[in-house]
mmCIF file of C-alpha atoms and ligand atoms in Angstrom:
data_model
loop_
_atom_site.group_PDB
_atom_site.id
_atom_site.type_symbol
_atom_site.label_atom_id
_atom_site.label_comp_id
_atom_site.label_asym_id
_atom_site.label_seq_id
_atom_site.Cartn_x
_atom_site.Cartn_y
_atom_site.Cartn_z
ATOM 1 C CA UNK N 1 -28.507 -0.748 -65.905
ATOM 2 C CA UNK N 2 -26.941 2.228 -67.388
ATOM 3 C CA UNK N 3 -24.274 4.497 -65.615
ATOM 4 C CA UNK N 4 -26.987 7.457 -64.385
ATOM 5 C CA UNK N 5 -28.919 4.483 -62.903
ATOM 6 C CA UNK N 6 -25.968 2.649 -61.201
ATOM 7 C CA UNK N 7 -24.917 6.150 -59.148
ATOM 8 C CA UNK N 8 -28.107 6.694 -58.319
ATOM 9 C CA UNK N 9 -28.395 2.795 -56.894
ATOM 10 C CA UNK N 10 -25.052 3.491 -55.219
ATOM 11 C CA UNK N 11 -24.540 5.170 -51.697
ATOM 12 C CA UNK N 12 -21.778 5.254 -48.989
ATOM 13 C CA UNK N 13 -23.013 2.066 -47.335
ATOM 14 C CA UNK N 14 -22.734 1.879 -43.411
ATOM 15 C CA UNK N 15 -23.823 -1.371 -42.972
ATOM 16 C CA UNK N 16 -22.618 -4.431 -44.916
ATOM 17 C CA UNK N 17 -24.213 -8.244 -45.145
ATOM 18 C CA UNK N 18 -21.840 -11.149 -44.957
ATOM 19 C CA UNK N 19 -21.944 -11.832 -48.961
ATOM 20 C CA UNK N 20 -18.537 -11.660 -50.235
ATOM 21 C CA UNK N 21 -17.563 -9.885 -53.703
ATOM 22 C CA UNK N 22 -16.594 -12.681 -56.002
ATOM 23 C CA UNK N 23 -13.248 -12.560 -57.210
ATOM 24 C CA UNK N 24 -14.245 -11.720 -60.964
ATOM 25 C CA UNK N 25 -16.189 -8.580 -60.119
ATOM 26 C CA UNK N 26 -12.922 -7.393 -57.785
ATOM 27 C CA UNK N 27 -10.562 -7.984 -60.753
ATOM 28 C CA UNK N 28 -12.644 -6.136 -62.554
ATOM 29 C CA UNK N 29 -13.053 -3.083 -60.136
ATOM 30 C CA UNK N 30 -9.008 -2.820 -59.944
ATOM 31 C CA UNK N 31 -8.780 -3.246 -63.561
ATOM 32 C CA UNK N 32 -11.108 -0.314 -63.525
ATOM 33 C CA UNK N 33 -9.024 2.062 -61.383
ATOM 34 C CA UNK N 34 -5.662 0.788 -63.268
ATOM 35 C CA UNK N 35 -7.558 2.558 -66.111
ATOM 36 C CA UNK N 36 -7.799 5.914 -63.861
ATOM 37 C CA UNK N 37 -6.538 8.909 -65.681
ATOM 38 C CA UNK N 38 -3.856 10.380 -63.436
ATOM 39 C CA UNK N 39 -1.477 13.968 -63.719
ATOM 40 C CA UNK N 40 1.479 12.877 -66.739
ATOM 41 C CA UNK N 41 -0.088 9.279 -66.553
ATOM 42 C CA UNK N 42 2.267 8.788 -63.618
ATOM 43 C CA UNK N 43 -0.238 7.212 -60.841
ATOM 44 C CA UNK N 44 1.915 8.172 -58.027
ATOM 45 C CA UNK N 45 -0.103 5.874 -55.842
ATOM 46 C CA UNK N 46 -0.674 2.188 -54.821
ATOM 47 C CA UNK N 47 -3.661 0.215 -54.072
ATOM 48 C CA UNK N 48 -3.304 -2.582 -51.114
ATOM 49 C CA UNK N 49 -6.333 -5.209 -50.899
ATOM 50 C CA UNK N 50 -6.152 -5.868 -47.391
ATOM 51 C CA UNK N 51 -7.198 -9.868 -47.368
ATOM 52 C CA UNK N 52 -6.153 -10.969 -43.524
ATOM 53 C CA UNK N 53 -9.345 -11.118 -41.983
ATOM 54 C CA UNK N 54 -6.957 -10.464 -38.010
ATOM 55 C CA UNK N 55 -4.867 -7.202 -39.799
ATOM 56 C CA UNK N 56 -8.815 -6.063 -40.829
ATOM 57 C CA UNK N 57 -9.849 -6.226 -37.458
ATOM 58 C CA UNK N 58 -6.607 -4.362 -35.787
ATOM 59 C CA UNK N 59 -7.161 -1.835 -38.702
ATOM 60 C CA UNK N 60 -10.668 -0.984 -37.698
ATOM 61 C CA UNK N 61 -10.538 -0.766 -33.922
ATOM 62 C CA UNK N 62 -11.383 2.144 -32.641
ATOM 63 C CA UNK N 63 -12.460 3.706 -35.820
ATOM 64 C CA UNK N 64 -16.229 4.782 -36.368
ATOM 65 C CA UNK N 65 -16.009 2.687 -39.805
ATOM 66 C CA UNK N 66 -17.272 -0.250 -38.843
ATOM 67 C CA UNK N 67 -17.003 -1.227 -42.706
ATOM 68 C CA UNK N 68 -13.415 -0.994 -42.678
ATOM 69 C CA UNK N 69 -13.558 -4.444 -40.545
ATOM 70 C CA UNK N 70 -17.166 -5.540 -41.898
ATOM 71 C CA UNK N 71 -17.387 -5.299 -45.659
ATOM 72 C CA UNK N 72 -15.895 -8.031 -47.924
ATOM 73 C CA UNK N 73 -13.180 -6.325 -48.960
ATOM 74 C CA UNK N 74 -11.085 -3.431 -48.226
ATOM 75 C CA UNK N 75 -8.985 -1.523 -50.589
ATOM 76 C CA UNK N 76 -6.332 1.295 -48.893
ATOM 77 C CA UNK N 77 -5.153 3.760 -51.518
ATOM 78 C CA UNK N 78 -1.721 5.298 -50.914
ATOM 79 C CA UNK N 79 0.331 7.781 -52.500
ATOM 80 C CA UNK N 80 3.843 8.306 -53.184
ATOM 81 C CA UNK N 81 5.402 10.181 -50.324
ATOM 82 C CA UNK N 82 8.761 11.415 -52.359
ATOM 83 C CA UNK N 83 8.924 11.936 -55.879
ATOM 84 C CA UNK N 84 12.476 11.880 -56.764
ATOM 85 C CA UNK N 85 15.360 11.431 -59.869
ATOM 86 C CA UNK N 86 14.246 7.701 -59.435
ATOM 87 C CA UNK N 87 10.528 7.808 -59.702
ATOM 88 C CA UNK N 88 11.023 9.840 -62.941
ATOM 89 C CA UNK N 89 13.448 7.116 -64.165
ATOM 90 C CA UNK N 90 11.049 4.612 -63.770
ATOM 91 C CA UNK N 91 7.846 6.002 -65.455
ATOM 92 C CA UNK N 92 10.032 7.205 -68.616
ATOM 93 C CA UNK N 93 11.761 3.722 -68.695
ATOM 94 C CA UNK N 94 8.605 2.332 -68.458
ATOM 95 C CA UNK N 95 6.591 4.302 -71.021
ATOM 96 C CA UNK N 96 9.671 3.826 -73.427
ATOM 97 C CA UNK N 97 8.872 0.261 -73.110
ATOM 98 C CA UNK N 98 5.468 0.169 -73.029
ATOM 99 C CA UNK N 99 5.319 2.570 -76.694
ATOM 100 C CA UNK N 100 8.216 0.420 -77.694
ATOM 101 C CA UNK N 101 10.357 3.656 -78.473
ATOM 102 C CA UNK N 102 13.899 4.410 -76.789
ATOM 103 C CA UNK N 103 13.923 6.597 -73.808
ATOM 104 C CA UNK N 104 15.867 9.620 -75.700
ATOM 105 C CA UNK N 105 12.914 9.859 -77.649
ATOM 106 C CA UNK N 106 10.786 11.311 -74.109
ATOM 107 C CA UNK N 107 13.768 13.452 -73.318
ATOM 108 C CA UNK N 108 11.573 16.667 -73.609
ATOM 109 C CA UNK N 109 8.879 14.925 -71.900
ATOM 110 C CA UNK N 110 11.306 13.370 -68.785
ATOM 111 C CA UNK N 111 12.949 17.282 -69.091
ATOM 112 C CA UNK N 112 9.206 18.558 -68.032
ATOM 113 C CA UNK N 113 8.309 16.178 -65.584
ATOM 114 C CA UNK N 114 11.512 17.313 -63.322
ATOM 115 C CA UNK N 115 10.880 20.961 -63.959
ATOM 116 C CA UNK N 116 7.481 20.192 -62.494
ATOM 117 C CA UNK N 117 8.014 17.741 -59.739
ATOM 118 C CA UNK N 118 11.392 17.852 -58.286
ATOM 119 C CA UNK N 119 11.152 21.623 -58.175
ATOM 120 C CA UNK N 120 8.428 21.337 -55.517
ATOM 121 C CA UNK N 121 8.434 20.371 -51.814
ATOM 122 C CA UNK N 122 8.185 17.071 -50.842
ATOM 123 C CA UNK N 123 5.211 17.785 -49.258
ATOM 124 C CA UNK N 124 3.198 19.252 -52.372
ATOM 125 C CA UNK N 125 4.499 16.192 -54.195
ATOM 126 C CA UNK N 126 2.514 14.575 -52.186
ATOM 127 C CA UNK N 127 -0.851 16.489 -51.750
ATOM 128 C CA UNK N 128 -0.444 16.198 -55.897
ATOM 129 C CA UNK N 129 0.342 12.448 -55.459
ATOM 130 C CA UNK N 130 -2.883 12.093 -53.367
ATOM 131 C CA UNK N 131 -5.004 14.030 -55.786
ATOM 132 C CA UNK N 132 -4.058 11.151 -57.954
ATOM 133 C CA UNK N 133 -5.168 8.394 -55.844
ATOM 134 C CA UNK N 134 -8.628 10.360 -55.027
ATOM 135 C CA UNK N 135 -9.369 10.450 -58.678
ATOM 136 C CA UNK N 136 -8.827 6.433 -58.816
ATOM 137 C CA UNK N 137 -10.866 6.462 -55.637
ATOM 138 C CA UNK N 138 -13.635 7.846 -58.138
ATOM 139 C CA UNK N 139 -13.110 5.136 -61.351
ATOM 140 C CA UNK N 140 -13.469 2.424 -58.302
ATOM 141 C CA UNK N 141 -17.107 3.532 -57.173
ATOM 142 C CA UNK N 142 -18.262 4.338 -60.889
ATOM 143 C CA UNK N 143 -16.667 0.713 -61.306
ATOM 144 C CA UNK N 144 -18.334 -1.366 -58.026
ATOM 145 C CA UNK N 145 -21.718 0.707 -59.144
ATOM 146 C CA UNK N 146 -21.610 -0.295 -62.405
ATOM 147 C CA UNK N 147 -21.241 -4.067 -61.504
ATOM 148 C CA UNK N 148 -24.021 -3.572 -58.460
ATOM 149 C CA UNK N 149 -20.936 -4.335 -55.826
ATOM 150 C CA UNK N 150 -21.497 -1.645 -52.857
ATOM 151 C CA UNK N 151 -18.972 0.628 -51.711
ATOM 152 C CA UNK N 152 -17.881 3.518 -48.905
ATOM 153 C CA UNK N 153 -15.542 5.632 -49.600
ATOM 154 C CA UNK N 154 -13.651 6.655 -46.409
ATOM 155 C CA UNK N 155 -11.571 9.046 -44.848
ATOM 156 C CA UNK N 156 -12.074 8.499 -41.372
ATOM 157 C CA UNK N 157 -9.660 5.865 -40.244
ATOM 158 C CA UNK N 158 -6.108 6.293 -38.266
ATOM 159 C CA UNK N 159 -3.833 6.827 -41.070
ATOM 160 C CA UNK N 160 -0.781 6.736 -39.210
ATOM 161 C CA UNK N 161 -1.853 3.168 -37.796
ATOM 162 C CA UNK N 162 -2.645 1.918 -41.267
ATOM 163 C CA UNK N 163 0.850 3.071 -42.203
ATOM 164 C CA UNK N 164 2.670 1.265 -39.577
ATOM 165 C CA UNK N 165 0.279 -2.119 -39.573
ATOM 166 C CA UNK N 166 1.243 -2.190 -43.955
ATOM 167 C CA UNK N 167 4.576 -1.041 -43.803
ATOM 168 C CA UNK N 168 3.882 1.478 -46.206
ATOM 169 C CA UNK N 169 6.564 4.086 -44.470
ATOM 170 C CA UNK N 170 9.348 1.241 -45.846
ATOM 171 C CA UNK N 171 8.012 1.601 -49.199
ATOM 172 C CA UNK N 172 7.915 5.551 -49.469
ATOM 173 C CA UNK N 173 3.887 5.296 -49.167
ATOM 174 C CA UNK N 174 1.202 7.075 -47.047
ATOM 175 C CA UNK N 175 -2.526 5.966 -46.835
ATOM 176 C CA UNK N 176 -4.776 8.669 -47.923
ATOM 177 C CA UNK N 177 -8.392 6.664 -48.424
ATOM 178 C CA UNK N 178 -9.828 3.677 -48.359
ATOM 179 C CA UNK N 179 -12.747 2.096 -50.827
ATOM 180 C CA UNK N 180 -14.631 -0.800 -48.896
ATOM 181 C CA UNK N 181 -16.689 -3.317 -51.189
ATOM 182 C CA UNK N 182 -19.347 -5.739 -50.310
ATOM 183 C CA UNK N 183 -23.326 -5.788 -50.230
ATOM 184 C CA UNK N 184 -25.673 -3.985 -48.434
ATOM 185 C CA UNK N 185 -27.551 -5.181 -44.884
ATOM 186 C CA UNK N 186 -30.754 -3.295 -46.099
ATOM 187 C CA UNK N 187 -32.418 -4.053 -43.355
ATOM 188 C CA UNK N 188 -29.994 -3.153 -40.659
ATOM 189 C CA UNK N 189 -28.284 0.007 -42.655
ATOM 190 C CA UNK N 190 -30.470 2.951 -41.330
ATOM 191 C CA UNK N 191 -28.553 5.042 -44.997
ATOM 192 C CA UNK N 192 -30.464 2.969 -47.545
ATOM 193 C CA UNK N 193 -33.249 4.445 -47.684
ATOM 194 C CA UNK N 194 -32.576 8.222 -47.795
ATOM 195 C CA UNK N 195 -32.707 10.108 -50.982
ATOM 196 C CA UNK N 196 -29.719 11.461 -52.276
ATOM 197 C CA UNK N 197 -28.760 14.167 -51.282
ATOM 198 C CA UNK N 198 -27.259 17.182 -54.101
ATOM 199 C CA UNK N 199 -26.805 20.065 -55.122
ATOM 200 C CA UNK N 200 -29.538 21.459 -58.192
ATOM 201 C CA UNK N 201 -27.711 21.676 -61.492
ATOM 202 C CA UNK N 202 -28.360 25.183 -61.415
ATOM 203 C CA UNK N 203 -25.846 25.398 -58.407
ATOM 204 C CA UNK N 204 -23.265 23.116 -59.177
ATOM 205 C CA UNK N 205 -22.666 24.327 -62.721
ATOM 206 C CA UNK N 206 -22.525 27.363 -64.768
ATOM 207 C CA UNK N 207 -22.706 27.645 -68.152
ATOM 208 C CA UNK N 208 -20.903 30.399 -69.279
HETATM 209 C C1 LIG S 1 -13.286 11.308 -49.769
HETATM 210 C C2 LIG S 1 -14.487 10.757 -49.072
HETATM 211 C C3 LIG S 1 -14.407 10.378 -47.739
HETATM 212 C C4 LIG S 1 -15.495 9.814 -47.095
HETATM 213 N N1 LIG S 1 -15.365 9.331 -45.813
HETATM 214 C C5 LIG S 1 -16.376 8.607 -45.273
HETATM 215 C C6 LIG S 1 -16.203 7.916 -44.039
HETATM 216 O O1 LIG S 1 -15.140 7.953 -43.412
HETATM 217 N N2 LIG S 1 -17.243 7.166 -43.579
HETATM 218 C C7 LIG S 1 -18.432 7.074 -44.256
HETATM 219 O O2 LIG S 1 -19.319 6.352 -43.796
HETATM 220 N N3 LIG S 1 -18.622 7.728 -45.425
HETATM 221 C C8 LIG S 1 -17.637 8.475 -45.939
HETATM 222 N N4 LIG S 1 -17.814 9.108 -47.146
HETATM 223 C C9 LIG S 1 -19.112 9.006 -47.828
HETATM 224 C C10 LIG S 1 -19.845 10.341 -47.947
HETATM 225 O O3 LIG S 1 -20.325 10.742 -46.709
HETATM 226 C C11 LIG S 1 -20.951 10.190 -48.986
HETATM 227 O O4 LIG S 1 -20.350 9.858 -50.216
HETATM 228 C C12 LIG S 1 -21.766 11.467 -49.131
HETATM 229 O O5 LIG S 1 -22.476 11.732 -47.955
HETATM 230 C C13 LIG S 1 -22.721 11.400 -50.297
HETATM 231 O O6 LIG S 1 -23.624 10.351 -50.138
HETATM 232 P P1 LIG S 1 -23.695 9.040 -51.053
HETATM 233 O O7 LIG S 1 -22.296 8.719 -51.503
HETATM 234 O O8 LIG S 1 -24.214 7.992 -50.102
HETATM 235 O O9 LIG S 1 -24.610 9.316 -52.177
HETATM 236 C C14 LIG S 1 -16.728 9.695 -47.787
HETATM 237 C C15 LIG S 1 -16.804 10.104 -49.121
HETATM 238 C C16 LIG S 1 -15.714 10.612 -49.764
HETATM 239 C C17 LIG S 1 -15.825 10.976 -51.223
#
C-alpha cells in the first residue's frame, strides 16, 4: 500500500473492535514518532502508553471519546511545561554524546538555544513545546496508517484530570493530545463510510 493510499484508508475512528495492536506494530509506531522532526531537535515532549486497563476507564469517564477507554491502546502526548538552564544542559550533554564530540564544541549552538528559550515566558515555552508534540502527533498517524493500525487523534478529553491521574504536574509535564490505536468496528462506526472530507488543492495551496 503506498503512503497516498494508507491516508486515504485512514480516518479518525469513533468506534473501535476488541482486536488489540500487536506489540511489534506499537514499537514500531513509537519508533516512528521518536523519528519526529522537532524545533532544535529538542522534543520538549513525552509520550505515556497508558496500559492499566482501570486508569483507562477513570481517564475516559465523562469524556465524549469513548476511544480513549475503547481502543487497544492509548498514547497521551505531553509537553514540557518549563524550559529552563537544566533542560538546555541536558539536550547539549546529550547531543555531545550522541555526535561523540565535547560539549564546548556546541557552545554557539547551547549560546542560541538560551537566547531563544529562556528569554520567553514560561507559558510560550510551552505553546512552542506543544507545537512539538502535535507534529509527533502527525509521524504517529502517517505511522499506524502506514502499518493499517487505526487511529483518532484527540483533543477532547479533561486535561487537567489526565494530569493529576499520570502525575505529569511532578514531572514538569502537561497533556496536550492523545493518539488512540486499535481496529475499526466497521459495522458499528457510523464514520467509516463517509468520504473524506478536504479542501481542493486549488484552496489549500498557492503556487507562487
Ligand atoms: C488535533 C486534533 C484533535 C482532534 N480531536 C478529536 C476528538 O477529540 N475526537 C474525535 O473523534 N476526533 C478528533 N479529531 C479527528 C478530526 O475530527 C478528524 O481528523 C477530521 O475530521 C478529519 O477527518 P479524518 O481524520 O477522519 O480524515 C482530532 C483531530 C486532530 C488533528
Amino acid at each position: 500500500m503506498d503512503l497516498r493510499e494508507s491516508l486515504n484508508w485512514r480516518y479518525a475512528v469513533k468506534k473501535y473492535g476488541k482486536e488489540k495492536v500487536a506489540d511489534a506494530d506499537l514499537q514500531e509506531i513509537i519508533e516512528a514518532i521518536g523519528l519526529s522532526a522537532s524545533s532544535a531537535g529538542m522534543q520538549p515532549y513525552r509520550i505515556f502508553v497508558v496500559k492499566d486497563t482501570n486508569l483507562r476507564k477513570e481517564l475516559g469517564e465523562g469524556s465524549f471519546n469513548p476511544q480513549i477507554t475503547e481502543a487497544s491502546d492509548l498514547l497521551v502526548f505531553a509537553a514540557v511545561d518549563r524550559i529552563d538552564q537544566a533542560f538546555i544542559d541536558n539536550y547539549i550533554g546529550y547531543t555531545a554524546e550522541i555526535r561523540g564530540i565535547a560539549a564546548a564544541q556546541l557552545a554557539e549552538f547551547k549560546k542560541s538555544l538560551q537566547l531563544h528559550l529562556l528569554g520567553r515566558t514560561p507559558e510560550e515555552n510551552f505553546t512552542w513545546a506543544a507545537r512539538q508534540a502535535y507534529i509527533a502527533l502527525g509521524t504517529g498517524i502517517i505511522a499506524a496508517a502506514a502499518l493499517k493500525v487505526d487511529a483518532t487523534p484527540m483533543e477532547g478529553f479533561d486535561n487537567e484530570k489526565f494530569d493529576r491521574l499520570l502525575g505529569l504536574s511532578e514531572k514538569g509535564l502537561r497533556s496536550v493530545v492523545l493518539l488512540a490505536l486499535g481496529y475499526r468496528d466497521e459495522a458499528n462506526d457510523f464514520y467509516a463510510k463517509f468520504k473524506k472530507v478536504r479542501l481542493p488543492k486549488e484552496e489549500l495551496v498557492t503556487i507562487i
